[in-house]
mmCIF file with all atom_site columns, C-alpha atoms and ligand atoms in Angstrom:
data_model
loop_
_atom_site.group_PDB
_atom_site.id
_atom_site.type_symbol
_atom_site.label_atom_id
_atom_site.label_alt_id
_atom_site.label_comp_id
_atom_site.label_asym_id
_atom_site.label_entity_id
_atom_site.label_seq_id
_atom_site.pdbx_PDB_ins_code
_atom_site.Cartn_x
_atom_site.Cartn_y
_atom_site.Cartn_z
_atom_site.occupancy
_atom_site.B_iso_or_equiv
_atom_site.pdbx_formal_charge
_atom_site.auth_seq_id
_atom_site.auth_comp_id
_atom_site.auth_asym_id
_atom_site.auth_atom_id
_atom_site.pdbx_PDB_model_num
ATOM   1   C  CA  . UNK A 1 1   ? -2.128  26.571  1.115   1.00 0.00 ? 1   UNK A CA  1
ATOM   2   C  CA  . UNK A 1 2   ? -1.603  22.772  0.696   1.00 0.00 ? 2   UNK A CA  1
ATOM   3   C  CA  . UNK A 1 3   ? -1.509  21.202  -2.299  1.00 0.00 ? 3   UNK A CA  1
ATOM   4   C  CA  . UNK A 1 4   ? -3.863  18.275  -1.582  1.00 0.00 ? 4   UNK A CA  1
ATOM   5   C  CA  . UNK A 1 5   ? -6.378  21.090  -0.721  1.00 0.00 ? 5   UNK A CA  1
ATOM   6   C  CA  . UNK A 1 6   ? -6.964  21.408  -4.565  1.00 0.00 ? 6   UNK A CA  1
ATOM   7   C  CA  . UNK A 1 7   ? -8.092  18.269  -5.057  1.00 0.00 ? 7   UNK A CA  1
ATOM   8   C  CA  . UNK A 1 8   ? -11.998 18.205  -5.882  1.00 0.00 ? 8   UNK A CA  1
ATOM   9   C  CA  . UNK A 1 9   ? -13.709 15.883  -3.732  1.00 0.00 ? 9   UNK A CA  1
ATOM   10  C  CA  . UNK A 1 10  ? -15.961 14.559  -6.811  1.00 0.00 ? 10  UNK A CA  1
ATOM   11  C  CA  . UNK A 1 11  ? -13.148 12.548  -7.232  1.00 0.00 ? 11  UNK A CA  1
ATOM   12  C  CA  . UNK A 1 12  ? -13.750 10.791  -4.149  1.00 0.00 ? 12  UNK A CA  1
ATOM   13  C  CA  . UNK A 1 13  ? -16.063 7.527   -4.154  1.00 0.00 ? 13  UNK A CA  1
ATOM   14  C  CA  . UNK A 1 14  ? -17.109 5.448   -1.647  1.00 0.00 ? 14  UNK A CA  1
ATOM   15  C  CA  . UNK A 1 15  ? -16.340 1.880   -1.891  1.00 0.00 ? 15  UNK A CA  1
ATOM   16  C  CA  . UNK A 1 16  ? -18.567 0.449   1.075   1.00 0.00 ? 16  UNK A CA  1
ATOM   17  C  CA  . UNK A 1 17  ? -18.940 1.799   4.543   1.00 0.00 ? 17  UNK A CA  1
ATOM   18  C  CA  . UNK A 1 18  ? -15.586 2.887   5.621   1.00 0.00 ? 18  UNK A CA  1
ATOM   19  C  CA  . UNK A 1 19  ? -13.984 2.654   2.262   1.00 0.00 ? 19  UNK A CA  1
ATOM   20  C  CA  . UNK A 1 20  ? -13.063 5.205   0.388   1.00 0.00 ? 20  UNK A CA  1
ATOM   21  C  CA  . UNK A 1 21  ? -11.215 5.495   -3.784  1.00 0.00 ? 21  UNK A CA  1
ATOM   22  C  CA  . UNK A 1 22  ? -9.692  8.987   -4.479  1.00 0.00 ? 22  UNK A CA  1
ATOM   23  C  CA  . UNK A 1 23  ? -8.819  8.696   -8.067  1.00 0.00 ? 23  UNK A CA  1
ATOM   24  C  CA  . UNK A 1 24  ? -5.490  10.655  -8.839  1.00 0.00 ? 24  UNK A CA  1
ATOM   25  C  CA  . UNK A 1 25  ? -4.843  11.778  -5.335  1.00 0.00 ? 25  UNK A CA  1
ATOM   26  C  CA  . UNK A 1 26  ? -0.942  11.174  -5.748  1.00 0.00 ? 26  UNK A CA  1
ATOM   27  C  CA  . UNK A 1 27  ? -0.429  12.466  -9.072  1.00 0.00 ? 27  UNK A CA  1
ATOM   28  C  CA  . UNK A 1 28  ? 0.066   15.847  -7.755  1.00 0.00 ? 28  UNK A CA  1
ATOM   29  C  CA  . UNK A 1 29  ? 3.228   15.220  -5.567  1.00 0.00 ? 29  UNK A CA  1
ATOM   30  C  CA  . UNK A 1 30  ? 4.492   12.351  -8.162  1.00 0.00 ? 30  UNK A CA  1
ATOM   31  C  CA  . UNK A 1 31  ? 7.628   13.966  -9.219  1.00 0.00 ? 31  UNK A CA  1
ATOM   32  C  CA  . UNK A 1 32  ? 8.911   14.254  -5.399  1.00 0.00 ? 32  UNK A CA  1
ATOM   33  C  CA  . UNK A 1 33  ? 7.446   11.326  -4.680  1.00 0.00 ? 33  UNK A CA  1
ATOM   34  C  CA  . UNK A 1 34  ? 9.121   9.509   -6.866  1.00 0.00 ? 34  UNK A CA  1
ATOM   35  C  CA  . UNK A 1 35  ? 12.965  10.908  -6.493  1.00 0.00 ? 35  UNK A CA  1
ATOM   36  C  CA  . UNK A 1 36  ? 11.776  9.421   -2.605  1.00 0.00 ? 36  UNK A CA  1
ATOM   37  C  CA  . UNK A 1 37  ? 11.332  6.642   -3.993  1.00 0.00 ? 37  UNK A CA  1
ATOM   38  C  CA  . UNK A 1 38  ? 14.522  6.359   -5.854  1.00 0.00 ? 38  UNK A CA  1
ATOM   39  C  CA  . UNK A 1 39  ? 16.419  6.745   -2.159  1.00 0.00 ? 39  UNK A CA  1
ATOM   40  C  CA  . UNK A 1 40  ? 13.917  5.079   -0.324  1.00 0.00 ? 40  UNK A CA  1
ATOM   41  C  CA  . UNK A 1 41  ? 14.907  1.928   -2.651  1.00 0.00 ? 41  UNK A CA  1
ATOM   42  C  CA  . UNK A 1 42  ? 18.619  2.954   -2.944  1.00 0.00 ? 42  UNK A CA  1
ATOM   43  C  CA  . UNK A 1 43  ? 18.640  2.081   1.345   1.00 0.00 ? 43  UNK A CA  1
ATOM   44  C  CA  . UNK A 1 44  ? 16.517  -0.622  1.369   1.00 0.00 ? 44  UNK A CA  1
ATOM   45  C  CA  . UNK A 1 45  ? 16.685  -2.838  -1.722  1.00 0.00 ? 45  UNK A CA  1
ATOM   46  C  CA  . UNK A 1 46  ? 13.221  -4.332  -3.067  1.00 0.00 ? 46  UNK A CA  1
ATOM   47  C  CA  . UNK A 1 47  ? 13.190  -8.181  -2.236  1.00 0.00 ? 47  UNK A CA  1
ATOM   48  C  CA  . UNK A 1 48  ? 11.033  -11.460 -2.574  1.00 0.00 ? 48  UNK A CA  1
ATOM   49  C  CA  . UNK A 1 49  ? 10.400  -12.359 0.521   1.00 0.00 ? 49  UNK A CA  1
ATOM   50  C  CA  . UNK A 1 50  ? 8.976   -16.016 1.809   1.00 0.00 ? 50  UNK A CA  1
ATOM   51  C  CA  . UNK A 1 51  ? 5.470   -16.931 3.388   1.00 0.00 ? 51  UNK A CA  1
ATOM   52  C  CA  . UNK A 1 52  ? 5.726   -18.989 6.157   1.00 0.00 ? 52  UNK A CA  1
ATOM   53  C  CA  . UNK A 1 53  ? 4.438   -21.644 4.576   1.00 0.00 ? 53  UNK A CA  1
ATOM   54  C  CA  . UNK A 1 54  ? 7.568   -21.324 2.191   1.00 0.00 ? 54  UNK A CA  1
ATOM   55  C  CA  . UNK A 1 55  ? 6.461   -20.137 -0.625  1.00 0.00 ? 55  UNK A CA  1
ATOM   56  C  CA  . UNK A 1 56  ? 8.438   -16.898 -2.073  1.00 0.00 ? 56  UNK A CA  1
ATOM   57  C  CA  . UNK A 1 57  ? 6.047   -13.938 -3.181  1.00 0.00 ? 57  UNK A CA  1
ATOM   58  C  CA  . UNK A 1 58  ? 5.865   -13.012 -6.724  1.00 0.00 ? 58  UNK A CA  1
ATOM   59  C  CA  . UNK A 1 59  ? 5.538   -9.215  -4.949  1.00 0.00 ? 59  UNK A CA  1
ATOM   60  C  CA  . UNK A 1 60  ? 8.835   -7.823  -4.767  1.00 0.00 ? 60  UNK A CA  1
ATOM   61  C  CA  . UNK A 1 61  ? 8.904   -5.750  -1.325  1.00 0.00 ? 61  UNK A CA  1
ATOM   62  C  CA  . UNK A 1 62  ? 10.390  -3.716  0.626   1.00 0.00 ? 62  UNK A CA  1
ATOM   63  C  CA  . UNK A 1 63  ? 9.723   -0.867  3.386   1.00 0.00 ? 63  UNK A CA  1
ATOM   64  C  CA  . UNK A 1 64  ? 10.423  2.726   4.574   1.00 0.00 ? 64  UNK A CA  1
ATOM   65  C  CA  . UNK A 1 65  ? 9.125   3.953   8.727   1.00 0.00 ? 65  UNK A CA  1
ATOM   66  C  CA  . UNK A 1 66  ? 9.658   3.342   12.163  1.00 0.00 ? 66  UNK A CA  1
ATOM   67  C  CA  . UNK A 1 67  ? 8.353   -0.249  11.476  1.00 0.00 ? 67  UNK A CA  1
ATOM   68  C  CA  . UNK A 1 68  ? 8.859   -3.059  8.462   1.00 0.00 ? 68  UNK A CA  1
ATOM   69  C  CA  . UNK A 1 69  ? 6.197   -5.601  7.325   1.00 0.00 ? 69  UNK A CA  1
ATOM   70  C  CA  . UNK A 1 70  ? 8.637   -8.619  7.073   1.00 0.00 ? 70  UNK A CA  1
ATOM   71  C  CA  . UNK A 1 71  ? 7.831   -12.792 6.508   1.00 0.00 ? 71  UNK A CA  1
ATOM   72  C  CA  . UNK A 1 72  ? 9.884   -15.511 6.653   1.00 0.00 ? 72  UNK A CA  1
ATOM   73  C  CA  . UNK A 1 73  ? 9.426   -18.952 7.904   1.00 0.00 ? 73  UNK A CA  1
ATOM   74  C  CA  . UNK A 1 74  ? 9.168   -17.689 11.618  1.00 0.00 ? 74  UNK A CA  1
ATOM   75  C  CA  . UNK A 1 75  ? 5.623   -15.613 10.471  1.00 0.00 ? 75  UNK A CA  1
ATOM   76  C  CA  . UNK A 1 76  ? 4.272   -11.985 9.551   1.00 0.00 ? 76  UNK A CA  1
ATOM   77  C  CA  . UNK A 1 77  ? 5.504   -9.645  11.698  1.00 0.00 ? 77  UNK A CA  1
ATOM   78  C  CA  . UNK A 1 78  ? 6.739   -5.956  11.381  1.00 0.00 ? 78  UNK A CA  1
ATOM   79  C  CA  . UNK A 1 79  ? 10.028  -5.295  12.615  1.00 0.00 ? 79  UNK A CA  1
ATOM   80  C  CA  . UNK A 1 80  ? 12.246  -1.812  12.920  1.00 0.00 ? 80  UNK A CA  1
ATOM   81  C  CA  . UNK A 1 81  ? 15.155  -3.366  11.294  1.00 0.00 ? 81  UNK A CA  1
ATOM   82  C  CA  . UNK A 1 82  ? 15.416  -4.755  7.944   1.00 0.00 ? 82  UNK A CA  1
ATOM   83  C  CA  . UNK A 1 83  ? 16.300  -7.760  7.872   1.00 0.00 ? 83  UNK A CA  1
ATOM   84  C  CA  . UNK A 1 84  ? 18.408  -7.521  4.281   1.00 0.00 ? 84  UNK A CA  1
ATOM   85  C  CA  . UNK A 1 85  ? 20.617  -4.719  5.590   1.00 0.00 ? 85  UNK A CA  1
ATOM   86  C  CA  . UNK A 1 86  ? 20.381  -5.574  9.514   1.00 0.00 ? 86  UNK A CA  1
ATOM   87  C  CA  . UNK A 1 87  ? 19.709  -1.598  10.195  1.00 0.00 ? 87  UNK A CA  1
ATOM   88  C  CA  . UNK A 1 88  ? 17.107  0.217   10.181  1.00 0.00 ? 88  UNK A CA  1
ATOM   89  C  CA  . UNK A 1 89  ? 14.424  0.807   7.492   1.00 0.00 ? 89  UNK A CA  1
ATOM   90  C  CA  . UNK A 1 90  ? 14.750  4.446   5.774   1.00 0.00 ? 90  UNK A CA  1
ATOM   91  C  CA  . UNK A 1 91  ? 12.885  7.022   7.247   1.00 0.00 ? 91  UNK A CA  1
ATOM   92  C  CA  . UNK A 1 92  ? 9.409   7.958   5.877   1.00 0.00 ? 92  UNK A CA  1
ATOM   93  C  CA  . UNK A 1 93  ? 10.151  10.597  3.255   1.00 0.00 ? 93  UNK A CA  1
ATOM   94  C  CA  . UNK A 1 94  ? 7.717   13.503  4.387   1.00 0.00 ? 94  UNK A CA  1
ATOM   95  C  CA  . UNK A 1 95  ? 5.860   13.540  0.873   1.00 0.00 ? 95  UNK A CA  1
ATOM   96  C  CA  . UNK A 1 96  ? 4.874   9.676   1.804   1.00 0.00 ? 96  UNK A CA  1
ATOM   97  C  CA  . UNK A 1 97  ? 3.539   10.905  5.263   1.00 0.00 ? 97  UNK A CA  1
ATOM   98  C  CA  . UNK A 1 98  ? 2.034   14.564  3.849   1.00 0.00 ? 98  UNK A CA  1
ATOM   99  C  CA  . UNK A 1 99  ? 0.219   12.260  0.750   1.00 0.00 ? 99  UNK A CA  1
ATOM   100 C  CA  . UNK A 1 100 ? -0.746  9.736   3.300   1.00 0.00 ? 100 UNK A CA  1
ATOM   101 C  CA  . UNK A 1 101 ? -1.990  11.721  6.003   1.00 0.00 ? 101 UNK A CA  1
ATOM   102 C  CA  . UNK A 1 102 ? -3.657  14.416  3.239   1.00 0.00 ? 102 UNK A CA  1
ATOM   103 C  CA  . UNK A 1 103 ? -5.650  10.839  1.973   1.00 0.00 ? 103 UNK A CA  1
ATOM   104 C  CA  . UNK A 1 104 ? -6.740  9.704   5.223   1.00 0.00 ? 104 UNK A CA  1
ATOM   105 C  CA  . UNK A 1 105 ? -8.082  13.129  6.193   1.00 0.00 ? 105 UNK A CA  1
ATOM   106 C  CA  . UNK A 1 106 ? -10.448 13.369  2.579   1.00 0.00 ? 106 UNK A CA  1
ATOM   107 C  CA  . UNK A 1 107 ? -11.660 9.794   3.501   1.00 0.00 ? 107 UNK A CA  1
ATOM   108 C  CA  . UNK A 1 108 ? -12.834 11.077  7.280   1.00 0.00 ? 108 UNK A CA  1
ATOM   109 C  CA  . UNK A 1 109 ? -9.751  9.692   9.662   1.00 0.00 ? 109 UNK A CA  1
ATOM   110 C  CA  . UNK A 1 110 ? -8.809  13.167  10.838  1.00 0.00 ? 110 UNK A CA  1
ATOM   111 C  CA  . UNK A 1 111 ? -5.874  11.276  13.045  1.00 0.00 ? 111 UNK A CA  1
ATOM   112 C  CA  . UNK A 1 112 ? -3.980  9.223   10.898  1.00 0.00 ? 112 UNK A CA  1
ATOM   113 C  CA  . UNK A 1 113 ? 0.123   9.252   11.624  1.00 0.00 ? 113 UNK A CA  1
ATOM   114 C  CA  . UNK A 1 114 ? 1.842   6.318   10.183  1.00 0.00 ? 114 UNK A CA  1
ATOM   115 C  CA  . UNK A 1 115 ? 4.291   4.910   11.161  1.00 0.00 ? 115 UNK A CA  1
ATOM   116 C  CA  . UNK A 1 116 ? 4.803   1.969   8.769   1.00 0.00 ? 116 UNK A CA  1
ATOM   117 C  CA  . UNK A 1 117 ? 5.058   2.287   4.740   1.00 0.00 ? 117 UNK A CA  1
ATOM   118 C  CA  . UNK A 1 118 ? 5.311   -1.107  2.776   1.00 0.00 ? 118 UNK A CA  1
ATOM   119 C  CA  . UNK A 1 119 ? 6.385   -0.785  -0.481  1.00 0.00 ? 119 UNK A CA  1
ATOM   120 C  CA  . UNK A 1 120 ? 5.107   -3.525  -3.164  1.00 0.00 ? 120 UNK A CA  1
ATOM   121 C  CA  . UNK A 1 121 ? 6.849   -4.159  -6.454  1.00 0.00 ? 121 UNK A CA  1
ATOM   122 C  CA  . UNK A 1 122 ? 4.634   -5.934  -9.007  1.00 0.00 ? 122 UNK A CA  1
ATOM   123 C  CA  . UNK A 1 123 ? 5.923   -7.033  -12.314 1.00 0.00 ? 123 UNK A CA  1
ATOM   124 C  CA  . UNK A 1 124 ? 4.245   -9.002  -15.205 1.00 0.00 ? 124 UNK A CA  1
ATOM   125 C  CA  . UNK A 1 125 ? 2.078   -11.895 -13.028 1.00 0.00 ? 125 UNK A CA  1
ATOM   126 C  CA  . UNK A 1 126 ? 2.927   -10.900 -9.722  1.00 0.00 ? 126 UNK A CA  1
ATOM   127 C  CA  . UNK A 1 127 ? -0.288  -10.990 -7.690  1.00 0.00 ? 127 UNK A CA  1
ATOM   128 C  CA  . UNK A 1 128 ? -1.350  -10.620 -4.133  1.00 0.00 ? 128 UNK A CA  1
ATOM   129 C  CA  . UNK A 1 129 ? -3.754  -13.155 -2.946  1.00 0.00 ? 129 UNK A CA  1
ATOM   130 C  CA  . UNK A 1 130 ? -6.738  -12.093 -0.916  1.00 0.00 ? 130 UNK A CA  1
ATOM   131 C  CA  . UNK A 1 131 ? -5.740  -11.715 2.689   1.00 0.00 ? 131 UNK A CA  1
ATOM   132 C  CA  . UNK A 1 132 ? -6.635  -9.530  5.277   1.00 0.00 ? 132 UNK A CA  1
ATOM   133 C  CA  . UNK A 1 133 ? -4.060  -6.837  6.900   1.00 0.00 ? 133 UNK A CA  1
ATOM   134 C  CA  . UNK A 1 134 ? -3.954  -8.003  10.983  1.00 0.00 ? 134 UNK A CA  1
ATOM   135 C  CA  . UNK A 1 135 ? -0.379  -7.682  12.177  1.00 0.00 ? 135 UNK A CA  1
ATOM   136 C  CA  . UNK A 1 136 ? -1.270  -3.984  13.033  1.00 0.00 ? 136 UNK A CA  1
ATOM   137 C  CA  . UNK A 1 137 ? -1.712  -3.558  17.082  1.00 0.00 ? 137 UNK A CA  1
ATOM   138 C  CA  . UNK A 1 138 ? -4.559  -0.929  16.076  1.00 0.00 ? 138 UNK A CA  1
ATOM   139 C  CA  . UNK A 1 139 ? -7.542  -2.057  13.955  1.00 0.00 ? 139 UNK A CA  1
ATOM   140 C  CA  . UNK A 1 140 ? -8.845  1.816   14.700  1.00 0.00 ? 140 UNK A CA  1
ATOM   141 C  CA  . UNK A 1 141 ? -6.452  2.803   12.141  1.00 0.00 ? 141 UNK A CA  1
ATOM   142 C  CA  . UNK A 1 142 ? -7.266  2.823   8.541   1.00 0.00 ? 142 UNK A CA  1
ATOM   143 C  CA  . UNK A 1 143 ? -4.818  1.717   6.060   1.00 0.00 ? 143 UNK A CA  1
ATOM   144 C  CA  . UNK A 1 144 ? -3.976  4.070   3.215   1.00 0.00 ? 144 UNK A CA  1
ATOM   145 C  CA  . UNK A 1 145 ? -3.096  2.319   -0.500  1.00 0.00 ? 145 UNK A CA  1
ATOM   146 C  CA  . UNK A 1 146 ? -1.228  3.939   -3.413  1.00 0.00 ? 146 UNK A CA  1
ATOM   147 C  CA  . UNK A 1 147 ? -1.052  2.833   -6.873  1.00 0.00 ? 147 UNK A CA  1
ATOM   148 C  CA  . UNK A 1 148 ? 1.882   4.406   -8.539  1.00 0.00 ? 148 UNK A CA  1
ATOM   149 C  CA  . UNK A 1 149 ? 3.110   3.105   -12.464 1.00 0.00 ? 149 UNK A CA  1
ATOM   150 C  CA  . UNK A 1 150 ? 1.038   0.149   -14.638 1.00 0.00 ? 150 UNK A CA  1
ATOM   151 C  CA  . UNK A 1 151 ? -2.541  -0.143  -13.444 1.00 0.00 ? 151 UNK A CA  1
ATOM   152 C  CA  . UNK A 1 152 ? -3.541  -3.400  -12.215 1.00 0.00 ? 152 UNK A CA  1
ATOM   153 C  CA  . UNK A 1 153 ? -6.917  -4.833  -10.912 1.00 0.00 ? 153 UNK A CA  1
ATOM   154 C  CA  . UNK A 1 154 ? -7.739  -4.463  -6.933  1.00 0.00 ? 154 UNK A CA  1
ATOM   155 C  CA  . UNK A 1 155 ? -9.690  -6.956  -5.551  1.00 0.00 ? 155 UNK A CA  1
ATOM   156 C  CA  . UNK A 1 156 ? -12.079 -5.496  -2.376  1.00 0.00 ? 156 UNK A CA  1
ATOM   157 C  CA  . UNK A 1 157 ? -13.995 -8.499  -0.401  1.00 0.00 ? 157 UNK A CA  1
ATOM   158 C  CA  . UNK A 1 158 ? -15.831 -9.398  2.539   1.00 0.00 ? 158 UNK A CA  1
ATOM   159 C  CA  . UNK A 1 159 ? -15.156 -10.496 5.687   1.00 0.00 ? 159 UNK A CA  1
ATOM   160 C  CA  . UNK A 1 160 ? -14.946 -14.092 5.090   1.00 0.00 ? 160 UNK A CA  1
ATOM   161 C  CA  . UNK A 1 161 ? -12.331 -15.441 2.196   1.00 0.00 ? 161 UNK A CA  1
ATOM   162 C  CA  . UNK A 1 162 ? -15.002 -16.964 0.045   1.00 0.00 ? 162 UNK A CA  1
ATOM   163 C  CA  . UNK A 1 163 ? -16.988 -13.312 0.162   1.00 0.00 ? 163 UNK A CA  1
ATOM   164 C  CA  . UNK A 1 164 ? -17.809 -11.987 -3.237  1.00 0.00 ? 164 UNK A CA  1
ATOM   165 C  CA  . UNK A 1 165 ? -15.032 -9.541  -3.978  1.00 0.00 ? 165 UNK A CA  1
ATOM   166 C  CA  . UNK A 1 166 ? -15.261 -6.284  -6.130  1.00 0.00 ? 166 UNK A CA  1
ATOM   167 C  CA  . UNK A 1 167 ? -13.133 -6.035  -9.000  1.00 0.00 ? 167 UNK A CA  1
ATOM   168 C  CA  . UNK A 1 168 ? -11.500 -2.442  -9.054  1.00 0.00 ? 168 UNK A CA  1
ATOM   169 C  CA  . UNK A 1 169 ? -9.381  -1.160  -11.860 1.00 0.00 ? 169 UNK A CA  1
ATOM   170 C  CA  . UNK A 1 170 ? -6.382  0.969   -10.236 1.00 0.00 ? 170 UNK A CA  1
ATOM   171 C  CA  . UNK A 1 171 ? -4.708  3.588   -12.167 1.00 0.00 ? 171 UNK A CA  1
ATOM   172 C  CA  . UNK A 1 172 ? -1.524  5.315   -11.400 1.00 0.00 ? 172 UNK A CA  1
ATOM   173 C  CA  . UNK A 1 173 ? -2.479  8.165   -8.609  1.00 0.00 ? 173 UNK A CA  1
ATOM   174 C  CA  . UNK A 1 174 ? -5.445  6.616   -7.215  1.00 0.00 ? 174 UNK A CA  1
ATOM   175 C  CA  . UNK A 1 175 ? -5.239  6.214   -3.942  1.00 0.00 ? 175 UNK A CA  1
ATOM   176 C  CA  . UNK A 1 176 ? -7.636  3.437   -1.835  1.00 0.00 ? 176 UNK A CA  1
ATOM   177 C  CA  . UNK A 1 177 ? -8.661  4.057   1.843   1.00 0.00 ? 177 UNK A CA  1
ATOM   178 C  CA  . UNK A 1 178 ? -9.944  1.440   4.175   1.00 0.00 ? 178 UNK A CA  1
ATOM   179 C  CA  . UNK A 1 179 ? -10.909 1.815   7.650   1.00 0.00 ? 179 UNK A CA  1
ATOM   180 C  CA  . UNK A 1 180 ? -13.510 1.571   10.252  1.00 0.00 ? 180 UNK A CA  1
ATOM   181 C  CA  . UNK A 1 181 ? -16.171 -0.812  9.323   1.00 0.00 ? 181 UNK A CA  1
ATOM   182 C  CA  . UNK A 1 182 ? -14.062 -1.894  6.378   1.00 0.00 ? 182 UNK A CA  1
ATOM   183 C  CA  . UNK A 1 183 ? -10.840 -2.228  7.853   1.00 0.00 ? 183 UNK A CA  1
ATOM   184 C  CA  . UNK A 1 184 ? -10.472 -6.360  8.291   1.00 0.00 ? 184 UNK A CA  1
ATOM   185 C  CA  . UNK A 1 185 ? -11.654 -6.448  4.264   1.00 0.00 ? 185 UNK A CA  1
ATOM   186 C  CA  . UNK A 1 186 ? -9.722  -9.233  2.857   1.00 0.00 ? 186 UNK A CA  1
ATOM   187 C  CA  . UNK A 1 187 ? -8.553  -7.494  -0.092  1.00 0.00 ? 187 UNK A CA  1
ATOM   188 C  CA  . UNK A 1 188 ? -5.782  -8.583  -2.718  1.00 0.00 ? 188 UNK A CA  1
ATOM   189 C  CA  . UNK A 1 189 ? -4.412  -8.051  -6.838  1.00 0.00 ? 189 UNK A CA  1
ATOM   190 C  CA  . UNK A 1 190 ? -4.867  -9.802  -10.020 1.00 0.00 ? 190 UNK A CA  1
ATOM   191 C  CA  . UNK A 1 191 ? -2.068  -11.148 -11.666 1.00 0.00 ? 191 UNK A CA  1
ATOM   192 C  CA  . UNK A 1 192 ? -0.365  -7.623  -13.293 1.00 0.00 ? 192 UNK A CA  1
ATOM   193 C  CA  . UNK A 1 193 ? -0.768  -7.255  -17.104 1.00 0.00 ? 193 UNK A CA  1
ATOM   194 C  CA  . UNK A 1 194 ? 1.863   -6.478  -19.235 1.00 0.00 ? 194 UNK A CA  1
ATOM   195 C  CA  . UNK A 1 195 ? 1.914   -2.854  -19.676 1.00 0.00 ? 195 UNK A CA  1
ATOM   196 C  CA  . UNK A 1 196 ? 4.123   0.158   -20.064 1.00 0.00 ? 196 UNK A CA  1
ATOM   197 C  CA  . UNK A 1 197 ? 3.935   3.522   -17.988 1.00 0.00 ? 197 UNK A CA  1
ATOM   198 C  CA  . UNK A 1 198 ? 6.667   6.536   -18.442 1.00 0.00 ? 198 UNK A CA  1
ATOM   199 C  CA  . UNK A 1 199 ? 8.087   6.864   -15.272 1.00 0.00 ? 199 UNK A CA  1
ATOM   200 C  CA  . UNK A 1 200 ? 7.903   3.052   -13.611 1.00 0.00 ? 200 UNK A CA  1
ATOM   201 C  CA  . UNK A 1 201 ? 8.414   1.331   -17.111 1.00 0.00 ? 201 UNK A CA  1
ATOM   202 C  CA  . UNK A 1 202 ? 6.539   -2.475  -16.765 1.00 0.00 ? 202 UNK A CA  1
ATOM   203 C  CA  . UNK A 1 203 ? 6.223   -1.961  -13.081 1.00 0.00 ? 203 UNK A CA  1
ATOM   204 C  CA  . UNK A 1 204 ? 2.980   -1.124  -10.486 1.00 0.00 ? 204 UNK A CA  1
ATOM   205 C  CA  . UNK A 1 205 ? 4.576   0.006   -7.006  1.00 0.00 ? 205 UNK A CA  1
ATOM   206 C  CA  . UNK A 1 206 ? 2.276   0.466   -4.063  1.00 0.00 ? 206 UNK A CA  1
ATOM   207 C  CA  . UNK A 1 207 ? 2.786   1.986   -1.096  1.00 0.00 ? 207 UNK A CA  1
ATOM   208 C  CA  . UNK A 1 208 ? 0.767   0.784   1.820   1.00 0.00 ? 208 UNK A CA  1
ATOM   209 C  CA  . UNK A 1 209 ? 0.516   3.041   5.106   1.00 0.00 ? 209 UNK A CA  1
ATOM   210 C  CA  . UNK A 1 210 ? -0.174  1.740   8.108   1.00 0.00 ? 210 UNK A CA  1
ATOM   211 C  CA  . UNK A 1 211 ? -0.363  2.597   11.589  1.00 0.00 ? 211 UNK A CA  1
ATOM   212 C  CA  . UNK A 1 212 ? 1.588   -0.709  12.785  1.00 0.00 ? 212 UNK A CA  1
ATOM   213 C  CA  . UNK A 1 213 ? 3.071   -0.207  16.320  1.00 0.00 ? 213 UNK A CA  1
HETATM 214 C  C1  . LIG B 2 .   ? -1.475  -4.956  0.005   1.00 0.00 ? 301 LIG B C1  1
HETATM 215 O  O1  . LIG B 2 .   ? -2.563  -5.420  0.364   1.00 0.00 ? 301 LIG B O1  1
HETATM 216 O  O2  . LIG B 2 .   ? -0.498  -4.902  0.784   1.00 0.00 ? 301 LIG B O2  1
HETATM 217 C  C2  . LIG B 2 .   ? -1.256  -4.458  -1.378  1.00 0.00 ? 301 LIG B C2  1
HETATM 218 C  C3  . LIG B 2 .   ? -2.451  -3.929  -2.061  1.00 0.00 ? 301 LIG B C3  1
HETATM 219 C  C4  . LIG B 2 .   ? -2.081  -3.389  -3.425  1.00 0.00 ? 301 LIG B C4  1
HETATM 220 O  O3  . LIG B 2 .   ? -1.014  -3.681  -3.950  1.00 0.00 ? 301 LIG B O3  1
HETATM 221 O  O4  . LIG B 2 .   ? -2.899  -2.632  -3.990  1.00 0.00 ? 301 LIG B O4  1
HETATM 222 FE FE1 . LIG B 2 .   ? -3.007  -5.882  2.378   1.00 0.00 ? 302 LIG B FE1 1
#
């Protein structure tokens, strides 16, 4: 019997076609999840890194998997080592991979095996402008979101920047699936409020899965 079996699939909404929100899917596994987390971050320090344009991210970041999402001036890229440490990224904690494959399955993509997790850090005003996710070899492959600590306000678009975008309020568990027809949404974060949670104090982490190599 799995855990993520018990979850009741009313708590499942679809977004648009392809897109899925499963309110409170991590909350379940939180407490390993988030001694993972602890050594996850312990390995592979969270970091601001810089756009190739040159401006530094108010998203502090960092990465556990095979593969890395990295930028610098050179470009977006994902990478097996990290570039802080010059070895390799920790390895996925198997209640990241269990959580994220359990999510993808509920939101219909049977198949899902990261091997990438990227690890966002927002504090008060940290934001992630719309953007789409493209330095995946795979478009095939959904993307799996999770919104641990202060709840912050998801932005889900079109396929064009200037696209209307719906405003989503993300609490800690939910977890936000995109894929097929939705998977080249540009998508992004309002500036985070101030807030307080008990575990992740004035902090929102979010743990992106991807399928990257
Ligand atoms: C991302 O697009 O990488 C982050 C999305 C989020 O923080 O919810
Ligand atoms: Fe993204």
């Amino acid at each position: 019997m799995d855990l993520f079996d018990e979850i009741d699939e009313s708590q499942s909404l679809k977004l648009a076609e392809g897109s899925t929100l499963l309110r409170g899917f991590a909350l379940c596994e939180q407490a390993t999840m988030l001694k993972d987390l602890h050594a996850v971050v312990t390995l592979a320090p969270f970091r601001h890194m810089v756009t190739p344009g040159g401006f530094t991210m108010s998203v502090a970041m960092t990465n556990c998997g095979d593969l890395g999402w990295v930028t610098d001036k050179k470009g977006y890229r994902y990478d097996a080592l990290d570039p802080l440490t010059g070895k390799p990224w920790p390895a996925m904690p198997a209640s990241f991979m269990a959580l994220a494959r359990a999510a993808a399955k509920l939101a219909g993509y049977s198949e899902f095996t990261p091997d990438a997790c990227l690890i966002n850090r927002y504090q008060v005003g940290a934001r992630m402008s719309l953007h789409q996710d493209k330095n995946e070899r795979d478009f095939n492959q959904p993307i799996v979101s999770v919104s641990l600590g202060v709840s912050a306000v998801f932005q889900l678009g079109g396929f064009e920047r200037a696209d209307k975008a719906v405003k989503l309020p993300l609490y800690h568990g939910d977890v936000v699936v995109w894929g097929g027809d939705s998977r080249l949404r540009y998508h992004g974060v309002l500036p985070l409020k101030v807030s307080h949670h008990p575990a992740f104090g004035e902090y929102r982490i979010n743990l992106t899965f991807r399928k990257a190599g």
